[in-house]
Short mmCIF file of C-alpha atoms and ligand atoms in Angstrom, two decimals:
data_model
loop_
_atom_site.label_atom_id
_atom_site.label_comp_id
_atom_site.label_asym_id
_atom_site.label_seq_id
_atom_site.Cartn_x
_atom_site.Cartn_y
_atom_site.Cartn_z
CA MET X 4 -17.85 22.36 12.62
CA ARG X 5 -18.17 25.97 11.44
CA ALA X 6 -21.13 27.21 9.41
CA PHE X 7 -20.64 27.27 5.64
CA GLU X 8 -22.63 27.87 2.45
CA TYR X 9 -23.44 24.83 0.30
CA VAL X 10 -24.11 24.70 -3.41
CA ALA X 11 -24.65 21.64 -5.63
CA ALA X 12 -23.13 22.46 -9.03
CA ALA X 13 -25.18 21.28 -12.01
CA ASP X 14 -22.34 21.27 -14.54
CA VAL X 15 -18.61 21.88 -14.80
CA ASN X 16 -18.93 25.56 -15.71
CA ALA X 17 -21.17 26.20 -12.71
CA ALA X 18 -18.71 24.33 -10.49
CA LEU X 19 -15.78 26.39 -11.77
CA ARG X 20 -17.68 29.65 -11.17
CA SER X 21 -18.46 28.72 -7.56
CA GLY X 22 -15.13 26.97 -6.98
CA SER X 23 -13.17 30.11 -7.80
CA THR X 24 -14.73 31.94 -4.84
CA ALA X 25 -12.16 32.61 -2.11
CA ASP X 26 -12.23 29.85 0.56
CA ALA X 27 -14.44 27.58 -1.56
CA ARG X 28 -13.75 23.82 -1.59
CA TYR X 29 -15.04 21.12 -3.90
CA LEU X 30 -16.86 18.25 -2.21
CA ALA X 31 -16.50 14.89 -3.96
CA GLY X 32 -16.71 11.76 -1.78
CA GLY X 33 -16.18 13.99 1.24
CA THR X 34 -14.20 11.29 3.07
CA ASN X 35 -11.25 13.60 3.64
CA LEU X 36 -12.74 17.08 3.38
CA VAL X 37 -15.59 16.53 5.83
CA ASP X 38 -13.22 14.83 8.29
CA LEU X 39 -10.96 17.87 8.24
CA MET X 40 -13.89 20.29 8.51
CA LYS X 41 -15.04 18.49 11.66
CA LEU X 42 -11.50 18.83 13.06
CA ASP X 43 -11.56 22.57 12.18
CA VAL X 44 -8.50 22.09 9.96
CA GLU X 45 -10.42 22.94 6.77
CA ARG X 46 -12.61 26.03 7.13
CA PRO X 47 -14.34 26.64 3.78
CA SER X 48 -16.91 29.43 3.60
CA LEU X 49 -18.46 27.69 0.56
CA VAL X 50 -18.68 23.97 -0.18
CA VAL X 51 -19.26 23.20 -3.87
CA ASP X 52 -20.74 19.72 -4.28
CA VAL X 53 -19.45 18.24 -7.54
CA THR X 54 -21.04 14.81 -7.17
CA HIS X 55 -23.90 15.71 -9.56
CA LEU X 56 -21.67 16.83 -12.43
CA ALA X 57 -21.75 13.35 -13.92
CA SER X 58 -25.48 13.79 -14.68
CA ALA X 59 -24.51 16.49 -17.20
CA ASP X 60 -21.32 14.70 -18.36
CA PRO X 61 -21.29 10.95 -17.53
CA SER X 62 -17.64 10.60 -18.65
CA LEU X 63 -16.61 12.41 -15.44
CA ALA X 64 -17.48 9.29 -13.46
CA GLN X 65 -16.56 6.68 -16.06
CA ILE X 66 -13.54 4.83 -17.40
CA THR X 67 -13.05 5.57 -21.09
CA GLU X 68 -10.89 3.81 -23.69
CA LEU X 69 -8.27 5.99 -25.36
CA PRO X 70 -6.41 5.11 -28.58
CA GLY X 71 -3.65 2.51 -28.27
CA GLY X 72 -4.93 0.86 -25.10
CA ALA X 73 -4.67 3.85 -22.74
CA LEU X 74 -7.49 4.54 -20.26
CA ARG X 75 -9.07 7.76 -18.98
CA LEU X 76 -10.36 7.65 -15.39
CA GLY X 77 -13.04 10.29 -14.80
CA GLY X 78 -12.18 12.68 -11.95
CA LEU X 79 -15.37 11.62 -10.16
CA ALA X 80 -14.97 7.87 -10.77
CA HIS X 81 -15.09 5.98 -7.49
CA MET X 82 -12.08 4.09 -6.13
CA SER X 83 -14.09 0.83 -6.07
CA ASP X 84 -15.26 1.13 -9.67
CA VAL X 85 -11.73 1.76 -10.93
CA ALA X 86 -10.19 -0.94 -8.75
CA TRP X 87 -12.58 -3.64 -9.99
CA ASP X 88 -12.65 -2.60 -13.66
CA ALA X 89 -11.48 -5.57 -15.75
CA ARG X 90 -9.37 -3.35 -18.07
CA VAL X 91 -7.58 -1.69 -15.13
CA ARG X 92 -6.94 -5.05 -13.44
CA ASP X 93 -5.61 -6.54 -16.67
CA ARG X 94 -3.49 -3.65 -17.99
CA TYR X 95 -2.43 -2.00 -14.73
CA PRO X 96 -2.56 -4.51 -11.84
CA PHE X 97 -0.65 -2.15 -9.52
CA VAL X 98 -3.29 0.57 -9.98
CA SER X 99 -6.06 -1.82 -8.97
CA GLN X 100 -4.01 -3.19 -6.04
CA SER X 101 -3.11 0.29 -4.77
CA LEU X 102 -6.80 1.15 -4.59
CA LEU X 103 -7.91 -2.11 -2.98
CA LEU X 104 -5.20 -1.86 -0.30
CA ALA X 105 -6.44 1.60 0.72
CA ALA X 106 -9.08 2.58 3.28
CA SER X 107 -12.16 0.32 3.53
CA GLY X 108 -14.87 -0.94 1.18
CA GLN X 109 -17.32 1.72 2.32
CA LEU X 110 -14.77 4.53 1.89
CA ARG X 111 -13.74 3.26 -1.55
CA ASN X 112 -17.39 3.30 -2.63
CA MET X 113 -17.58 7.02 -1.78
CA ALA X 114 -14.08 8.32 -2.56
CA THR X 115 -13.12 9.59 -6.00
CA MET X 116 -10.03 9.82 -8.21
CA GLY X 117 -9.69 13.62 -7.81
CA GLY X 118 -10.25 13.53 -4.05
CA ASN X 119 -7.80 10.68 -3.59
CA ILE X 120 -4.81 12.42 -5.11
CA LEU X 121 -5.66 15.62 -3.20
CA GLN X 122 -6.14 13.97 0.20
CA ARG X 123 -4.14 15.69 2.94
CA THR X 124 -1.44 14.18 5.14
CA ARG X 125 -2.25 12.06 8.18
CA CYS X 126 0.43 13.79 10.29
CA PRO X 127 -1.29 13.94 13.71
CA TYR X 128 -0.13 17.53 14.31
CA PHE X 129 -1.70 18.67 11.04
CA ARG X 130 -4.99 17.27 12.28
CA ASP X 131 -4.69 18.82 15.76
CA THR X 132 -5.30 22.57 15.79
CA ALA X 133 -3.84 22.84 19.31
CA THR X 134 -0.31 22.24 17.97
CA PRO X 135 1.98 24.24 15.65
CA CYS X 136 2.06 23.01 12.05
CA ASN X 137 3.57 24.83 9.07
CA LYS X 138 1.32 23.02 6.65
CA ARG X 139 -1.87 24.05 8.44
CA GLU X 140 -0.69 27.44 9.64
CA PRO X 141 2.32 28.69 7.66
CA GLY X 142 5.17 29.94 9.84
CA SER X 143 3.87 28.38 13.07
CA GLY X 144 6.56 25.65 13.20
CA CYS X 145 6.70 21.90 12.75
CA SER X 146 5.72 19.89 15.82
CA ALA X 147 6.81 16.61 14.25
CA LEU X 148 10.52 17.51 13.94
CA HIS X 149 11.06 17.08 17.67
CA GLY X 150 7.81 15.28 18.44
CA VAL X 151 6.35 11.95 17.40
CA HIS X 152 7.50 11.20 13.85
CA ARG X 153 7.60 7.40 13.54
CA THR X 154 5.29 7.46 10.47
CA HIS X 155 6.89 10.47 8.82
CA ALA X 156 8.92 10.80 5.64
CA VAL X 157 12.60 10.11 5.02
CA LEU X 158 12.66 11.33 1.40
CA GLY X 159 11.82 14.79 0.08
CA THR X 160 11.67 16.35 3.53
CA SER X 161 12.54 19.93 4.46
CA GLU X 162 13.29 21.68 7.73
CA HIS X 163 9.72 22.99 7.54
CA CYS X 164 7.80 19.73 7.07
CA ILE X 165 8.44 15.97 7.11
CA ALA X 166 4.85 14.80 6.56
CA THR X 167 4.28 11.68 4.47
CA HIS X 168 2.01 11.78 1.45
CA PRO X 169 -0.79 9.34 2.33
CA SER X 170 -2.21 8.13 -1.00
CA ASP X 171 -1.48 4.60 -2.22
CA PHE X 172 -3.08 5.14 -5.63
CA ALA X 173 -0.82 8.16 -6.25
CA VAL X 174 2.27 5.93 -5.95
CA ALA X 175 1.07 3.71 -8.81
CA LEU X 176 0.22 6.82 -10.86
CA ALA X 177 3.74 8.16 -10.33
CA ALA X 178 5.27 4.88 -11.53
CA LEU X 179 2.98 4.88 -14.53
CA ASP X 180 3.66 8.45 -15.72
CA ALA X 181 -0.06 9.24 -15.59
CA THR X 182 -1.44 12.65 -16.60
CA VAL X 183 -3.93 14.77 -14.66
CA ARG X 184 -6.52 16.70 -16.69
CA VAL X 185 -7.67 19.93 -15.09
CA ARG X 186 -10.10 22.74 -15.91
CA GLY X 187 -9.33 26.15 -14.48
CA GLU X 188 -11.30 29.29 -13.68
CA ASN X 189 -11.38 30.41 -17.34
CA GLY X 190 -12.77 26.99 -18.34
CA ALA X 191 -9.69 26.05 -20.35
CA GLU X 192 -8.42 22.49 -19.99
CA ARG X 193 -4.78 21.71 -19.32
CA THR X 194 -2.78 18.59 -18.54
CA ILE X 195 -0.21 18.04 -15.80
CA PRO X 196 2.27 15.13 -15.77
CA PHE X 197 1.59 13.27 -12.54
CA THR X 198 5.22 13.33 -11.39
CA ARG X 199 5.02 17.14 -11.43
CA PHE X 200 1.54 17.37 -9.89
CA HIS X 201 2.69 17.25 -6.24
CA VAL X 202 5.45 19.54 -5.01
CA LEU X 203 8.07 19.15 -2.29
CA PRO X 204 7.40 21.00 0.98
CA ASP X 205 10.56 23.15 0.94
CA ALA X 206 9.73 26.40 2.77
CA HIS X 207 6.02 26.22 1.88
CA PRO X 208 4.50 22.93 3.02
CA GLU X 209 1.04 24.49 2.81
CA ARG X 210 1.38 24.24 -0.98
CA GLU X 211 1.08 20.58 -2.00
CA THR X 212 0.34 20.61 -5.73
CA VAL X 213 0.71 22.85 -8.77
CA LEU X 214 -3.07 23.41 -8.90
CA GLU X 215 -4.44 26.95 -8.72
CA HIS X 216 -7.40 27.76 -6.47
CA GLY X 217 -10.61 26.72 -8.23
CA ASP X 218 -9.00 24.17 -10.56
CA LEU X 219 -11.20 21.11 -11.07
CA ILE X 220 -9.70 17.69 -11.81
CA THR X 221 -11.76 16.21 -14.64
CA ALA X 222 -9.76 13.05 -15.38
CA ILE X 223 -6.57 11.05 -14.90
CA ASP X 224 -5.11 9.43 -18.01
CA LEU X 225 -3.26 6.12 -17.72
CA PRO X 226 -0.89 5.79 -20.70
CA ALA X 227 -0.58 2.59 -22.68
CA LEU X 228 2.35 0.70 -21.16
CA PRO X 229 2.27 -2.99 -22.16
CA PHE X 230 4.76 -4.12 -19.51
CA ALA X 231 2.58 -2.61 -16.77
CA ARG X 232 0.71 -5.95 -17.02
CA HIS X 233 3.70 -7.21 -15.02
CA SER X 234 3.31 -4.85 -12.10
CA LEU X 235 2.70 -4.97 -8.36
CA TYR X 236 1.79 -2.60 -5.55
CA LEU X 237 3.21 -3.90 -2.27
CA LYS X 238 2.14 -2.15 0.94
CA VAL X 239 3.61 -2.69 4.41
CA ARG X 240 1.65 -1.29 7.37
CA ASP X 241 1.12 -1.72 11.09
CA ARG X 242 -2.20 -3.57 10.60
CA ALA X 243 -3.10 -5.89 7.75
CA SER X 244 -6.04 -3.70 6.75
CA TYR X 245 -7.39 -0.20 7.19
CA ALA X 246 -4.02 1.46 7.80
CA PHE X 247 -1.78 3.82 5.86
CA ALA X 248 1.53 2.60 4.44
CA LEU X 249 4.71 2.58 6.49
CA ALA X 250 6.42 1.75 3.22
CA SER X 251 5.12 0.72 -0.17
CA ALA X 252 6.43 0.09 -3.65
CA ALA X 253 4.79 0.26 -7.07
CA VAL X 254 6.90 -1.58 -9.62
CA ALA X 255 6.58 -2.75 -13.21
CA LEU X 256 9.22 -4.78 -15.02
CA ASP X 257 9.88 -5.77 -18.60
CA VAL X 258 12.19 -8.78 -18.43
CA GLU X 259 13.42 -10.72 -21.46
CA ASN X 260 15.72 -13.76 -21.20
CA GLY X 261 16.55 -12.80 -17.63
CA THR X 262 17.58 -9.22 -18.48
CA ILE X 263 15.56 -6.19 -17.41
CA ARG X 264 14.67 -4.15 -20.51
CA ASN X 265 12.50 -1.54 -18.81
CA ALA X 266 11.45 -0.73 -15.24
CA ARG X 267 9.17 1.59 -13.32
CA VAL X 268 9.64 2.19 -9.60
CA ALA X 269 7.82 4.46 -7.16
CA LEU X 270 7.74 4.44 -3.36
CA GLY X 271 5.01 5.37 -0.90
CA GLY X 272 4.78 5.85 2.87
CA VAL X 273 8.33 7.16 3.04
CA ALA X 274 8.23 10.45 1.14
CA THR X 275 6.58 13.86 1.21
CA LYS X 276 5.12 13.23 -2.25
CA PRO X 277 4.47 10.11 -4.33
CA TRP X 278 8.12 9.17 -4.96
CA ARG X 279 9.19 8.08 -8.43
CA SER X 280 12.73 6.71 -8.32
CA PRO X 281 14.69 7.22 -11.56
CA GLU X 282 17.78 6.14 -9.57
CA ALA X 283 16.28 2.70 -8.92
CA GLU X 284 15.10 2.38 -12.52
CA HIS X 285 18.60 3.26 -13.77
CA ALA X 286 20.08 0.58 -11.50
CA LEU X 287 17.68 -2.02 -12.96
CA VAL X 288 17.61 -1.43 -16.72
CA GLY X 289 20.05 -3.56 -18.71
CA ARG X 290 20.92 -5.70 -15.66
CA PRO X 291 20.08 -9.32 -14.87
CA ALA X 292 16.87 -9.78 -12.86
CA THR X 293 18.68 -11.04 -9.76
CA GLN X 294 18.61 -10.33 -6.03
CA ALA X 295 21.91 -8.45 -6.35
CA THR X 296 20.40 -6.11 -8.96
CA PHE X 297 17.27 -5.58 -6.88
CA ALA X 298 19.34 -4.80 -3.77
CA ALA X 299 21.40 -2.28 -5.76
CA ALA X 300 18.19 -0.64 -6.99
CA ALA X 301 16.85 -0.44 -3.42
CA ASN X 302 20.09 1.14 -2.20
CA ALA X 303 19.93 3.67 -5.04
CA ALA X 304 16.29 4.52 -4.26
CA LEU X 305 17.03 5.23 -0.60
CA ALA X 306 20.48 6.80 -1.03
CA GLY X 307 19.13 10.30 -0.38
CA ALA X 308 17.09 9.34 2.70
CA GLN X 309 17.25 11.67 5.70
CA PRO X 310 15.81 9.66 8.57
CA ARG X 311 15.18 10.98 12.07
CA GLU X 312 15.37 9.10 15.35
CA GLN X 313 11.97 7.39 15.30
CA ASN X 314 11.60 6.71 11.58
CA ALA X 315 15.11 5.42 10.78
CA PHE X 316 13.62 1.90 10.49
CA LYS X 317 11.80 3.05 7.35
CA VAL X 318 15.00 3.14 5.31
CA GLU X 319 15.60 -0.58 5.68
CA LEU X 320 11.88 -1.34 5.53
CA ALA X 321 11.51 0.53 2.22
CA LYS X 322 14.53 -1.27 0.76
CA ARG X 323 13.14 -4.68 1.72
CA THR X 324 9.69 -3.73 0.42
CA LEU X 325 11.16 -2.74 -2.92
CA VAL X 326 13.34 -5.86 -3.22
CA ARG X 327 10.36 -8.09 -2.42
CA ALA X 328 8.13 -6.30 -4.94
CA LEU X 329 10.77 -6.60 -7.66
CA THR X 330 11.35 -10.27 -6.83
CA GLU X 331 7.63 -11.06 -7.06
CA VAL X 332 7.15 -9.24 -10.36
CA ALA X 333 10.25 -10.78 -11.92
CA ALA X 334 9.01 -14.23 -10.92
C1 FAD G 411 -10.34 5.83 7.98
C2 FAD G 411 -9.68 6.15 6.68
C3 FAD G 411 -8.67 5.32 6.20
C4 FAD G 411 -8.05 5.61 4.99
N1 FAD G 411 -7.04 4.80 4.54
C5 FAD G 411 -6.41 5.11 3.37
C6 FAD G 411 -5.33 4.32 2.89
O1 FAD G 411 -4.92 3.33 3.49
N2 FAD G 411 -4.75 4.69 1.71
C7 FAD G 411 -5.17 5.77 0.99
O2 FAD G 411 -4.60 6.06 -0.07
N3 FAD G 411 -6.17 6.54 1.44
C8 FAD G 411 -6.80 6.23 2.59
N4 FAD G 411 -7.80 7.03 3.05
C9 FAD G 411 -8.07 8.28 2.37
C10 FAD G 411 -9.12 8.17 1.28
O3 FAD G 411 -8.58 7.43 0.20
C11 FAD G 411 -9.46 9.59 0.87
O4 FAD G 411 -10.18 10.17 1.95
C12 FAD G 411 -10.29 9.67 -0.39
O5 FAD G 411 -9.61 9.07 -1.47
C13 FAD G 411 -10.62 11.11 -0.72
O6 FAD G 411 -11.50 11.13 -1.83
P1 FAD G 411 -12.88 11.92 -1.73
O7 FAD G 411 -13.52 11.83 -3.07
O8 FAD G 411 -13.69 11.47 -0.59
O9 FAD G 411 -12.32 13.39 -1.50
P2 FAD G 411 -12.96 14.62 -0.74
O10 FAD G 411 -12.88 14.43 0.72
O11 FAD G 411 -14.30 14.95 -1.32
O12 FAD G 411 -11.95 15.75 -1.21
C14 FAD G 411 -10.60 15.75 -0.81
C15 FAD G 411 -9.96 17.04 -1.32
O13 FAD G 411 -9.92 17.03 -2.75
C16 FAD G 411 -10.64 18.15 -3.29
N5 FAD G 411 -11.30 17.63 -4.50
C17 FAD G 411 -12.07 16.52 -4.57
N6 FAD G 411 -12.39 16.27 -5.85
C18 FAD G 411 -11.81 17.24 -6.60
C19 FAD G 411 -11.77 17.51 -8.00
N7 FAD G 411 -12.38 16.73 -8.90
N8 FAD G 411 -11.09 18.59 -8.43
C20 FAD G 411 -10.44 19.40 -7.54
N9 FAD G 411 -10.46 19.19 -6.19
C21 FAD G 411 -11.13 18.12 -5.74
C22 FAD G 411 -11.58 18.60 -2.20
O14 FAD G 411 -11.90 19.97 -2.31
C23 FAD G 411 -10.75 18.30 -0.95
O15 FAD G 411 -9.84 19.35 -0.74
C24 FAD G 411 -8.46 6.74 4.25
C25 FAD G 411 -9.49 7.56 4.71
C26 FAD G 411 -10.09 7.28 5.92
C27 FAD G 411 -11.19 8.18 6.41
S1 SF4 G 412 5.39 17.37 9.50
FE1 SF4 G 412 4.34 18.89 8.24
S2 SF4 G 412 2.20 18.43 8.62
FE2 SF4 G 412 3.34 17.53 10.33
S3 SF4 G 412 3.54 19.10 11.94
FE3 SF4 G 412 5.31 19.32 10.64
S4 SF4 G 412 4.66 20.89 9.18
FE4 SF4 G 412 2.79 20.07 10.06
#
């Protein structure tokens, strides 16, 4: 690991001042950043520890009630605390499930909301500085295109990058239409709809979100959505625990008298960003909650897939994952 300066920020303003320094990185749980620093992928000259900010403003690490039944998750709240919160489990089961199906107990006790949605891809070439990677070193090439790409994306890819977005939690947030609250260098707060937070790789896979350098995530708002009580996060992976998704689905359904009145669908493990599927939702709403409808929705969700040789299986796997998730929620 390279030498770096370390500062523990006492409050948000101090963090923003330090965080705006060129090559500075915020340190939250550190479960992704420190990993990548050891691999020499991340090379910050300054590490700004934000874990003490909650002493000055406890709401940064808490879950707060908002009017109408919505919830605000502090940017520094831990995955475990959010996953086991009774309000989250009751109002948004798929949010809780997406967190509990990720990483391990120890990691979830350290990792935070902000760090989770900013975690970097697990593409092995991104993590190996001996190989070309456009995301790590813009313009160097993509080793995965003609290399090992079994776990890579089939949706939202470009000729410059086919890396899968790794977060499970982010898939539930995309389905939910969550909002990210951010404070920038000038201290002003702004909000970003979650479905616009991550960007497609296109020609610049090194850019993954709409954040500016130095922006600090202060909270994630979960909107009130009564039918999210009928939701599920289903994750399919190589091992039953401690593995990233090969395919996953976050779904919520509002079914009355056998007809689907409203639906939310997002996919994970198969796309370059958390993948909301308006096509699947369109195929569901107003239709009977039957296997035929669910299969049509799955076909619509994967219609734009661009598989490669080793990851073609993901198209069928994602369809089956989605159909099973919809079947379970409808039941
Ligand atoms: C072995 C292993 C298995 C895993 N399995 C899974 C899995 O199955 N599913 C899954 O979803 N994840 C998995 N993870 C990833 C894990 O969820 C992330 O490492 C974790 O959520 C990152 O959170 P953190 O707080 O530790 O972030 P950090 O490592 O502290 O930060 C990550 C990035 O976010 C930035 N950052 C952090 N907080 C803020 C903020 N408030 N504002 C602005 N920038 C910020 C940092 O500068 C850094 O760039 C796994 C990780 C490991 C090590
Ligand atoms: S898929 Fe993306 S992250 Fe992986 S090697 Fe190619 S450019 Fe790098």
